[in-house]
Coordinates of N, CA and C in Angstrom, one line a residue:
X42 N 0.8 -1.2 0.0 CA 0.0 0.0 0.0 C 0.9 1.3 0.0
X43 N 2.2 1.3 0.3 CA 2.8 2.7 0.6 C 3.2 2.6 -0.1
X44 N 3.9 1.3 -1.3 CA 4.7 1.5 -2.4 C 3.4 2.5 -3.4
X45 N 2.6 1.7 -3.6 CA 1.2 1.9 -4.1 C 1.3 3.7 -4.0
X46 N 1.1 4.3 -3.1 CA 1.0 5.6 -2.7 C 2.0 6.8 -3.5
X47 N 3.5 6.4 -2.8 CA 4.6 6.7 -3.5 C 4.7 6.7 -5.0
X48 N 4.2 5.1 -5.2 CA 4.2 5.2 -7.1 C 3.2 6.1 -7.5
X49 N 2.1 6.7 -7.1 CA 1.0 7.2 -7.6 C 1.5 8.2 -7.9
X50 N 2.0 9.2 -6.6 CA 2.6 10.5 -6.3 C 3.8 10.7 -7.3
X51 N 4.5 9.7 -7.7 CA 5.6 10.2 -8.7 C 4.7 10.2 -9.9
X52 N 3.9 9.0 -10.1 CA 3.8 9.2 -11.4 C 2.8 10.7 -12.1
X53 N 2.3 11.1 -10.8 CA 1.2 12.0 -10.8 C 2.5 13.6 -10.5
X54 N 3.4 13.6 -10.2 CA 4.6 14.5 -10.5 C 4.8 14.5 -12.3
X55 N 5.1 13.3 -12.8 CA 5.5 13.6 -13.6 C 4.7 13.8 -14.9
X56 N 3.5 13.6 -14.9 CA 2.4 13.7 -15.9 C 2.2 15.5 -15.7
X57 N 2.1 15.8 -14.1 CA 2.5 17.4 -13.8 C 3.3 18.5 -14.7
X58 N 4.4 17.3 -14.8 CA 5.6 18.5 -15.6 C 5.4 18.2 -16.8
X59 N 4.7 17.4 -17.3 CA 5.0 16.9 -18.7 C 3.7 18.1 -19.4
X60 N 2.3 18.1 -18.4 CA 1.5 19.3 -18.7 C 2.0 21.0 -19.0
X61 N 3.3 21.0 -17.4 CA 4.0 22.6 -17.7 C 4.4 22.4 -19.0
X62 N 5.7 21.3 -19.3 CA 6.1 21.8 -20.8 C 5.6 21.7 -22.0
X63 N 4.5 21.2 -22.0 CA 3.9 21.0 -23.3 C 2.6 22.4 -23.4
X64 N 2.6 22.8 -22.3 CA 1.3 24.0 -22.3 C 1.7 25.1 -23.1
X65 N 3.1 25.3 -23.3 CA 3.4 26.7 -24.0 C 4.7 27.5 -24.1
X66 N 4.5 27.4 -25.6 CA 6.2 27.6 -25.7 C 6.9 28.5 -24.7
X67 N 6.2 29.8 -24.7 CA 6.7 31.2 -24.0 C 7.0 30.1 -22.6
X68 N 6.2 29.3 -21.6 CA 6.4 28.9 -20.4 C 7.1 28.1 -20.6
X69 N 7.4 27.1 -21.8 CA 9.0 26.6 -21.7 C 10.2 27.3 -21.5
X70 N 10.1 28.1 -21.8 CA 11.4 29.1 -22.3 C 11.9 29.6 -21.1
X71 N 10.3 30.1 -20.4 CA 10.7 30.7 -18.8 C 11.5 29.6 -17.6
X72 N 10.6 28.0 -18.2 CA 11.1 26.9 -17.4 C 12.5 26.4 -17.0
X73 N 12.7 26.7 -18.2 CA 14.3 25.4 -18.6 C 15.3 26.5 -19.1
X74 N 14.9 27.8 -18.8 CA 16.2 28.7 -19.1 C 16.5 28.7 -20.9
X75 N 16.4 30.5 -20.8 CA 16.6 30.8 -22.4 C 18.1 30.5 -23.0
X76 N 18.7 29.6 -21.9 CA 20.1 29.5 -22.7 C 19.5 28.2 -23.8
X77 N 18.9 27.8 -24.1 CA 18.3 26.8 -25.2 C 17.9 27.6 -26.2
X78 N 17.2 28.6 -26.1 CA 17.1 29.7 -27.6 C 17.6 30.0 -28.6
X79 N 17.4 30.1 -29.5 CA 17.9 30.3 -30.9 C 17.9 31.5 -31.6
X80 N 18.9 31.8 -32.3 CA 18.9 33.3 -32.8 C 19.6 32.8 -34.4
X81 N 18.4 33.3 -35.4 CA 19.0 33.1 -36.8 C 19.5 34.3 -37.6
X82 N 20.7 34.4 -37.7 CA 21.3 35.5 -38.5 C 21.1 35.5 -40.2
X83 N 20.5 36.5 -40.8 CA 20.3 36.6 -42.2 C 21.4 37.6 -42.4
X84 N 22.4 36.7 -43.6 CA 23.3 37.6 -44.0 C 22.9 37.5 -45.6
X85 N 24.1 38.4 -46.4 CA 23.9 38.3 -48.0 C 23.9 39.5 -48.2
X86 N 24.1 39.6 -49.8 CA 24.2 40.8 -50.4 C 23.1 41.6 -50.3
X87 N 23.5 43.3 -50.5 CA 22.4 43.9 -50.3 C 21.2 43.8 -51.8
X88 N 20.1 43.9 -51.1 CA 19.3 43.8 -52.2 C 18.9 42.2 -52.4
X89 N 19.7 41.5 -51.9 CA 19.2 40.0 -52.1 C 18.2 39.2 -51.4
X90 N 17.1 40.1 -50.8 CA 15.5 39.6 -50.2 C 15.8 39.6 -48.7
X91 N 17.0 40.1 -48.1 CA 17.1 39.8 -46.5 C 15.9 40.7 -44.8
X92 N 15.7 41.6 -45.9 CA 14.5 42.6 -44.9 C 13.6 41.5 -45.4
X93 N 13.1 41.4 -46.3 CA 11.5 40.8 -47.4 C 11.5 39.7 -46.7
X94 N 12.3 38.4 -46.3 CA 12.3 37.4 -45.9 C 12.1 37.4 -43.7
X95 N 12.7 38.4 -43.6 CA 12.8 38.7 -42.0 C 11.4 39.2 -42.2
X96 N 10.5 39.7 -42.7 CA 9.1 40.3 -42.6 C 8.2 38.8 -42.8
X97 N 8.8 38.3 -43.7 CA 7.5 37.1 -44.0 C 7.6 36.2 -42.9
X98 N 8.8 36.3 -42.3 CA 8.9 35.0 -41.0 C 8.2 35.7 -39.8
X99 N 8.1 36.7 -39.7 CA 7.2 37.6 -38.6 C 5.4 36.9 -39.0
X100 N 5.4 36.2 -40.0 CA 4.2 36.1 -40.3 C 4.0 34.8 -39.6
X101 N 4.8 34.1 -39.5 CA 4.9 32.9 -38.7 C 5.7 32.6 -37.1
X102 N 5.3 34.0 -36.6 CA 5.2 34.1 -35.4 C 6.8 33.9 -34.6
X103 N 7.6 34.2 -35.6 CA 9.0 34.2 -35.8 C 10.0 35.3 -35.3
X104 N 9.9 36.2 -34.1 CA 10.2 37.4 -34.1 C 11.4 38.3 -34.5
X105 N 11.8 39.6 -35.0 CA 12.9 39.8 -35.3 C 13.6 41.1 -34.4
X106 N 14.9 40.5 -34.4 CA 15.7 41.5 -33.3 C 16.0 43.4 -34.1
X107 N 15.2 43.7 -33.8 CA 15.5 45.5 -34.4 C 16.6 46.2 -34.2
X108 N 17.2 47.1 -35.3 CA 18.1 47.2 -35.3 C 18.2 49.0 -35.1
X109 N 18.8 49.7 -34.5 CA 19.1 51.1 -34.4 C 19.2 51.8 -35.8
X110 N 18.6 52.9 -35.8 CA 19.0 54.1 -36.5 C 18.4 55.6 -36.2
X111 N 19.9 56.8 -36.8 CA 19.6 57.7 -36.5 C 18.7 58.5 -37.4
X112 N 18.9 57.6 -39.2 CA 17.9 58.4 -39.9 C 16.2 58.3 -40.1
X113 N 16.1 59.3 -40.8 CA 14.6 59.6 -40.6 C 13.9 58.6 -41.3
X114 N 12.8 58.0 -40.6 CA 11.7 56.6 -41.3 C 11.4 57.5 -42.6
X115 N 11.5 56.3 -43.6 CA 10.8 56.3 -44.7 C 9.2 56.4 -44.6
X116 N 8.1 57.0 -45.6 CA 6.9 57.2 -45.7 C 6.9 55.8 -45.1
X117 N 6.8 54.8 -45.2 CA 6.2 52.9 -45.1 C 6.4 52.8 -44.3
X118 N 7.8 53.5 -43.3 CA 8.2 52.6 -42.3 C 7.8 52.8 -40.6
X119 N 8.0 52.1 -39.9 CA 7.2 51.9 -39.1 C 8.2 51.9 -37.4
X120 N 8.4 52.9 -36.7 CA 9.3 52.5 -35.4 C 9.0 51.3 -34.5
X121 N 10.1 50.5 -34.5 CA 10.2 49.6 -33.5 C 9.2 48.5 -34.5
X122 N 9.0 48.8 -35.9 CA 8.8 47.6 -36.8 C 10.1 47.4 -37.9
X123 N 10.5 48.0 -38.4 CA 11.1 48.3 -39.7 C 12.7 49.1 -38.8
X124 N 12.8 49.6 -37.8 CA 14.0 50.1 -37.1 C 13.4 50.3 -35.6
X125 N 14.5 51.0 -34.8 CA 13.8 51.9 -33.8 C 14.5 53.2 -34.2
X126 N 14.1 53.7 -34.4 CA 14.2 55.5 -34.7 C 14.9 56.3 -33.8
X127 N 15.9 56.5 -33.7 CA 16.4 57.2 -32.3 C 17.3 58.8 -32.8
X128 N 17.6 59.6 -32.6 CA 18.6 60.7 -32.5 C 19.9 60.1 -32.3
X129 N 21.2 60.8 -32.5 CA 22.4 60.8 -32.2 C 22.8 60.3 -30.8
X130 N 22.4 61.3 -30.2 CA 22.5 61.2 -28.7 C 22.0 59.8 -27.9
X131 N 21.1 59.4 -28.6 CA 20.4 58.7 -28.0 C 21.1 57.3 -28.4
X132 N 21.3 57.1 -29.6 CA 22.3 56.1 -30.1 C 23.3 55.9 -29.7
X133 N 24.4 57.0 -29.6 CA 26.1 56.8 -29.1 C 25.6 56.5 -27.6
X134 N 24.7 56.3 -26.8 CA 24.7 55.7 -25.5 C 24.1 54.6 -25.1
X135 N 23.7 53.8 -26.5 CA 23.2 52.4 -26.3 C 24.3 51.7 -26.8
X136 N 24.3 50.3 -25.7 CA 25.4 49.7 -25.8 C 25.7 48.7 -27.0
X137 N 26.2 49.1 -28.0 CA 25.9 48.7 -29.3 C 26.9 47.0 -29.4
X138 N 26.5 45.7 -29.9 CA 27.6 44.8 -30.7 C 27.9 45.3 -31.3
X139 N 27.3 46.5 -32.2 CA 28.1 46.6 -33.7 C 27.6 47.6 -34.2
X140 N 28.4 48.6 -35.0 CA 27.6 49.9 -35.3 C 28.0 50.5 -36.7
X141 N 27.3 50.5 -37.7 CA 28.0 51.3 -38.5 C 27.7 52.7 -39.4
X142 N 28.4 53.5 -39.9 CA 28.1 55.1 -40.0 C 27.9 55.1 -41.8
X143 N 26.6 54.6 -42.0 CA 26.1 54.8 -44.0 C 25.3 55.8 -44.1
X144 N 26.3 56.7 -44.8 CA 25.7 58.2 -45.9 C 25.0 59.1 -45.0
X145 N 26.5 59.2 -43.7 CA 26.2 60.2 -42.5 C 24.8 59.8 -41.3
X146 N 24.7 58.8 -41.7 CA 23.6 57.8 -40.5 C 24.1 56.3 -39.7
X147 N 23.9 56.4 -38.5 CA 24.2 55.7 -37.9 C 23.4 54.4 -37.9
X148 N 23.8 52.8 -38.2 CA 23.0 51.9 -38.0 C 23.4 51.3 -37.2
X149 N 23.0 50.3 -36.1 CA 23.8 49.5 -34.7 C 22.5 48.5 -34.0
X150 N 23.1 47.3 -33.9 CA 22.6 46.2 -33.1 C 23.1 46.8 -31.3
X151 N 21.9 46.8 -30.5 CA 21.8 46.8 -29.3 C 21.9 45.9 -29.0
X152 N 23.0 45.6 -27.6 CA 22.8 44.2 -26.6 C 21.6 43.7 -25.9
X153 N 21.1 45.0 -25.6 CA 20.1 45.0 -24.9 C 18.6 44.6 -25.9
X154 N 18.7 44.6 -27.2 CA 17.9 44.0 -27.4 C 17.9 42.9 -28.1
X155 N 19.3 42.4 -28.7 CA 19.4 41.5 -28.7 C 18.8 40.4 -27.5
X156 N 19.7 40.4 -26.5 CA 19.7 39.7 -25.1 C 17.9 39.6 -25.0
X157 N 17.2 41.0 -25.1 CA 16.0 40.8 -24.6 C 14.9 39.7 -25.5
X158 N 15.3 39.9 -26.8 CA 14.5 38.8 -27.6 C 15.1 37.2 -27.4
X159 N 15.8 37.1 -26.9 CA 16.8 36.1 -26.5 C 15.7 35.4 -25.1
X160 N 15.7 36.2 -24.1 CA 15.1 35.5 -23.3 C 13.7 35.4 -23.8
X161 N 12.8 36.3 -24.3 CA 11.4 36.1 -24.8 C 10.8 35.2 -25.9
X162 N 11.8 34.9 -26.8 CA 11.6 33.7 -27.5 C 12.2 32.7 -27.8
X163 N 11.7 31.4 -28.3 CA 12.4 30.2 -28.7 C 13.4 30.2 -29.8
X164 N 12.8 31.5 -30.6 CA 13.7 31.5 -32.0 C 13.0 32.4 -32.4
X165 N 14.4 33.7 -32.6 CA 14.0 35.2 -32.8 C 14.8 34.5 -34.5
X166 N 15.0 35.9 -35.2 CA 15.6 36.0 -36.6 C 15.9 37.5 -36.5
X167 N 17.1 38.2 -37.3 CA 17.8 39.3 -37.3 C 18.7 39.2 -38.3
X168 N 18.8 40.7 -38.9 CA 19.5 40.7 -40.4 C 20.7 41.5 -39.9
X169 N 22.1 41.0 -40.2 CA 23.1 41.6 -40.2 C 23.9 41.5 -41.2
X170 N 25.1 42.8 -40.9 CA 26.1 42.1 -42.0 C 27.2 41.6 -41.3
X171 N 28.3 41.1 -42.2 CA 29.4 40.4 -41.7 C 29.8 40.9 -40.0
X172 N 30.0 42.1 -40.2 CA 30.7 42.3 -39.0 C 29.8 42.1 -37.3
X173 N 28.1 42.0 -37.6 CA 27.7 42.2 -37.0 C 27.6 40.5 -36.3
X174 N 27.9 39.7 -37.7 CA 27.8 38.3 -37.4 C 28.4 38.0 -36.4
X175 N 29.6 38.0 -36.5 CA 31.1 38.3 -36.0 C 30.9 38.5 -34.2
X176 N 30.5 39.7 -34.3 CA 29.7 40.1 -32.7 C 28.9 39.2 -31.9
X177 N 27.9 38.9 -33.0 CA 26.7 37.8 -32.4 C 27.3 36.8 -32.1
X178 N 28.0 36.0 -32.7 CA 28.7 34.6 -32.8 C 29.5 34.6 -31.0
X179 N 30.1 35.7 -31.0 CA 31.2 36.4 -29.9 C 30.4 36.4 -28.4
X180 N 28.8 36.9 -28.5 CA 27.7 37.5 -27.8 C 27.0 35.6 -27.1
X181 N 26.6 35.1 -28.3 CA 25.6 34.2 -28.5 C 26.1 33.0 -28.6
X182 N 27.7 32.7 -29.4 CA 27.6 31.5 -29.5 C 27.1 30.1 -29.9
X183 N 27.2 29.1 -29.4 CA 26.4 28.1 -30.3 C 24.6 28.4 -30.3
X184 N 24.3 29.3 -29.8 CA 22.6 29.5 -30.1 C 22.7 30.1 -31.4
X185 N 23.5 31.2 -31.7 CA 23.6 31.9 -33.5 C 24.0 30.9 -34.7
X186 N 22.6 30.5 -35.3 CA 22.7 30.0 -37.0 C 22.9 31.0 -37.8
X187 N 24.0 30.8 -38.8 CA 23.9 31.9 -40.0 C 23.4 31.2 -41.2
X188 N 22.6 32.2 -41.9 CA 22.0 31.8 -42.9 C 22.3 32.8 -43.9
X189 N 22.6 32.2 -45.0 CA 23.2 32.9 -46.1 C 22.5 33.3 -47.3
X190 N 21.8 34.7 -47.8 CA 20.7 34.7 -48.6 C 21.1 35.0 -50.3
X191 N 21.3 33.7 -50.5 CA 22.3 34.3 -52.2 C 21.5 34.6 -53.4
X192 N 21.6 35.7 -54.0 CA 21.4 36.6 -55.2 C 22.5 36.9 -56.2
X193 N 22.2 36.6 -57.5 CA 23.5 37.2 -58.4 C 23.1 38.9 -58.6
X194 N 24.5 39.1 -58.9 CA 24.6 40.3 -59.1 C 23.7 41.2 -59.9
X195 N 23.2 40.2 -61.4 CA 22.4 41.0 -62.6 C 21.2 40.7 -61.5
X196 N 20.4 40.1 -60.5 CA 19.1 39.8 -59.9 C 19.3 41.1 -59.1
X197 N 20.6 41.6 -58.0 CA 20.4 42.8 -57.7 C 20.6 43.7 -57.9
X198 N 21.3 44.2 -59.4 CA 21.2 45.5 -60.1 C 19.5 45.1 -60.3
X199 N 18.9 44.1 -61.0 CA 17.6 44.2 -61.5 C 16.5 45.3 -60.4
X200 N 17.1 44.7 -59.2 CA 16.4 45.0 -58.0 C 16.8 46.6 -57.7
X201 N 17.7 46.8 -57.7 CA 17.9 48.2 -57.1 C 17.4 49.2 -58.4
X202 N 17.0 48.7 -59.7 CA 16.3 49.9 -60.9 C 15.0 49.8 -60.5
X203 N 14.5 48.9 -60.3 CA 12.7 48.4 -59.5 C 12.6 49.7 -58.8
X204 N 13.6 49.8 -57.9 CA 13.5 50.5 -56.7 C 13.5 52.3 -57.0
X205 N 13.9 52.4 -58.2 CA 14.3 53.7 -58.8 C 15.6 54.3 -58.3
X206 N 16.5 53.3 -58.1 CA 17.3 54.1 -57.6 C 18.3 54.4 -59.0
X207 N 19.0 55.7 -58.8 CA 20.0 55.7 -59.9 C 21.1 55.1 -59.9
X208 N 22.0 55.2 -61.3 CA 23.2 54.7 -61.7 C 24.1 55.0 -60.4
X209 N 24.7 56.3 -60.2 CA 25.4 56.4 -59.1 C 25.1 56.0 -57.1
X210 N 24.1 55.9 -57.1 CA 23.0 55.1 -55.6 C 23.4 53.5 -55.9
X211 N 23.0 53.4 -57.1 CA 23.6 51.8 -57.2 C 24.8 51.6 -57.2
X212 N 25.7 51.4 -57.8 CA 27.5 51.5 -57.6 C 28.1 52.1 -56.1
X213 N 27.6 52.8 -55.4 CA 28.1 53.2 -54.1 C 27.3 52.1 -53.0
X214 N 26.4 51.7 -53.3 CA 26.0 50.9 -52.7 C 26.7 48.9 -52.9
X215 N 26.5 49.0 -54.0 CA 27.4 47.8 -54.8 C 28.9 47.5 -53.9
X216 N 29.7 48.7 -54.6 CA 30.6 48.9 -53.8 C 30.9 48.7 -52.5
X217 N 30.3 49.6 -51.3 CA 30.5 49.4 -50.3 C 29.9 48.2 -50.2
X218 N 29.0 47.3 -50.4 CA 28.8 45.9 -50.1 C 29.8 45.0 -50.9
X219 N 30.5 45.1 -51.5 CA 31.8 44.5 -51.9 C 33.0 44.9 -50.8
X220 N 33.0 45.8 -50.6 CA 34.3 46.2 -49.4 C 34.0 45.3 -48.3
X221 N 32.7 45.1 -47.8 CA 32.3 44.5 -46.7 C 32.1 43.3 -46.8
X222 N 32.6 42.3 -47.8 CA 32.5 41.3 -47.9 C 31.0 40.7 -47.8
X223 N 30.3 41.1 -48.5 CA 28.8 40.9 -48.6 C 28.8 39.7 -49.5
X224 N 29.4 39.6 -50.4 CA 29.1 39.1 -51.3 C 29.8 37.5 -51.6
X225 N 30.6 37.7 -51.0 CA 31.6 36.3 -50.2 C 31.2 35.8 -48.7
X226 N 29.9 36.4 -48.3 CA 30.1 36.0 -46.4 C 29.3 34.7 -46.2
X227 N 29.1 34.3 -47.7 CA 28.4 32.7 -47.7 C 29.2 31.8 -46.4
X228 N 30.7 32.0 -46.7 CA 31.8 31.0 -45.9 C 31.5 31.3 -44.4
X229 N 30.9 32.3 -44.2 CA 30.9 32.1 -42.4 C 29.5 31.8 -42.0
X230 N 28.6 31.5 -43.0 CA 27.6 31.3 -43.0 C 27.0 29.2 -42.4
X231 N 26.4 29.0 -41.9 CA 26.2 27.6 -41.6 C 25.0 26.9 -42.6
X232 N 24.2 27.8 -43.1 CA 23.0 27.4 -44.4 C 23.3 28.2 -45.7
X233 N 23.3 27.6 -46.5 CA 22.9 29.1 -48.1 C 21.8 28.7 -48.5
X234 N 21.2 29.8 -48.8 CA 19.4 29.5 -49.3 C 19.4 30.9 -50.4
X235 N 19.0 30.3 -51.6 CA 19.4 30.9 -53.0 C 17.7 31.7 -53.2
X236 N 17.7 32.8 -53.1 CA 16.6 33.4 -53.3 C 16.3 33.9 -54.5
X237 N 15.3 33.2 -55.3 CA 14.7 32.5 -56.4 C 13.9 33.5 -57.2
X238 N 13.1 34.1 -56.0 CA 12.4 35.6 -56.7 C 10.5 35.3 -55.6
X239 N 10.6 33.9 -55.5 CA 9.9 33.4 -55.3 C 9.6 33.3 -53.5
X240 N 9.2 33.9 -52.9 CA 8.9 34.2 -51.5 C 8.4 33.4 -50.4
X241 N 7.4 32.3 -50.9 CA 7.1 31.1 -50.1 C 7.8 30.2 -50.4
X242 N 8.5 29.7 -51.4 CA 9.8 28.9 -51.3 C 10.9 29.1 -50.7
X243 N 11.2 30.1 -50.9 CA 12.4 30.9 -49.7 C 12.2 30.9 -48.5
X244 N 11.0 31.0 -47.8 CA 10.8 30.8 -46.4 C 10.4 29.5 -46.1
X245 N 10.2 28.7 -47.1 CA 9.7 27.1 -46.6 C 11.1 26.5 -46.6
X246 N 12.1 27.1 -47.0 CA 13.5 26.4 -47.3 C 13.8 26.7 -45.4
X247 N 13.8 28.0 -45.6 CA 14.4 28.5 -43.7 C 13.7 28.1 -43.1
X248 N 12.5 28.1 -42.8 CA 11.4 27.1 -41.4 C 11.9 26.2 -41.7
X249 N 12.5 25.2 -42.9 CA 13.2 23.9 -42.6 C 13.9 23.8 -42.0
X250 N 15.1 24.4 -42.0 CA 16.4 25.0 -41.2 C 16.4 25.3 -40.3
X251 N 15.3 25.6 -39.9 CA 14.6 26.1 -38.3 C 13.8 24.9 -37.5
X252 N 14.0 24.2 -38.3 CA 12.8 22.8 -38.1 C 11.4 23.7 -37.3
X253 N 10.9 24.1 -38.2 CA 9.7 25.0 -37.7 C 8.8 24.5 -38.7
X254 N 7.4 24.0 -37.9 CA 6.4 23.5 -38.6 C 5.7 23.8 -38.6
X255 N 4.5 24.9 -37.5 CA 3.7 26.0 -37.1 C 3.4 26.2 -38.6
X256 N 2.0 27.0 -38.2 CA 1.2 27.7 -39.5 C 1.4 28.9 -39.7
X257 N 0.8 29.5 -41.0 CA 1.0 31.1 -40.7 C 0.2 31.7 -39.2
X258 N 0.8 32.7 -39.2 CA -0.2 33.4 -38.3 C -1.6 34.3 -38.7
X259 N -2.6 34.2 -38.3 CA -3.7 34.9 -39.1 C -3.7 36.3 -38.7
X260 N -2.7 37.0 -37.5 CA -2.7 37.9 -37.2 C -1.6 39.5 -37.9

């Protein structure tokens, strides 16, 4: 009878925990400690789908780590969706991994929010370039996957005329993403996923990679 009792109470412990973890991701995360978390880095040439793909994974409940800037949002864009919007001042005092200064504007990955989407989800996504990889890898370690988003060159001149940008906006841009090793950072990358033109195959390639099977989100 007391074995009887004992066996009941464990087995009735452990059907307990097996309800905490299976009840919800966010309360896993809080349970078993966010050092299990995942952080997916989108690298690749500019122009080669790396915002467009970090937006579509937001659709599948996928969150993404935002990145600093001092310049002014575009008509579309959105604070604390598309950047966080900040002043000068405001920026040289956040504690940046990585920061860099394009066409008199400051862009920079915060610690602080990195780390914070770190503990809040199972698996955030964030777009950097090489150098920022570099940082994360430094920060994050075995939780940071790089993923590498390849485009040929004639797909992203195609892309940056779409855009209206001119002859000289494209070449300075080109350029500095050649100096930066944009276009070679496949090698420090752990996936390459060749972006087709095609948007739901490009993200059905990365949820693979993510081993993420969830639906879209209807929200």
């Amino acid at each position: 009878m007391v074995f009887a009792y004992f066996a009941c109470l464990f087995f009735s412990r452990i059907l307990s925990i097996c309800v905490e973890c299976s009840s919800s991701n966010q309360e896993y995360t809080t349970k078993r400690g966010y050092w299990m978390n995942k952080v997916y880095a989108i690298i690749g040439p500019p122009a080669s789908g790396k915002t467009t793909l970090v937006k579509a994974l937001n659709n599948y409940r996928i969150p993404a780590i935002i990145s600093h800037t001092t310049r002014l949002p575009k008509k579309e864009e959105i604070n604390g969706v598309d950047y966080h919007f900040v002043d000068k001042e405001v920026f040289l005092k956040l504690p940046m991994i990585e920061k860099v200064n394009y066409s008199g504007h400051f862009y920079g990955l915060s610690k602080d929010e990195v780390l914070s989407k770190v503990k809040e989800s199972s698996i955030s996504v964030v777009e950097v370039d090489l150098r920022g990889l570099e940082q994360l890898k430094k920060l994050l370690g075995e939780r940071l996957t790089a993923i590498f988003l390849f485009a040929d060159k004639e797909t992203i001149l195609n892309r940056y005329v779409l855009q209206g940008d001119n002859d000289q906006e494209i070449n300075r841009r080109i350029e500095y993403a050649e100096a930066a090793g944009e276009f070679v950072n496949w090698q420090k990358a752990d996936y390459v996923v060749k972006n087709t033109g095609q948007l739901d195959v490009t993200v059905r390639q990365v949820l693979a990679i993510m081993d993420v099977s969830w639906v879209k989100s209807e929200f």
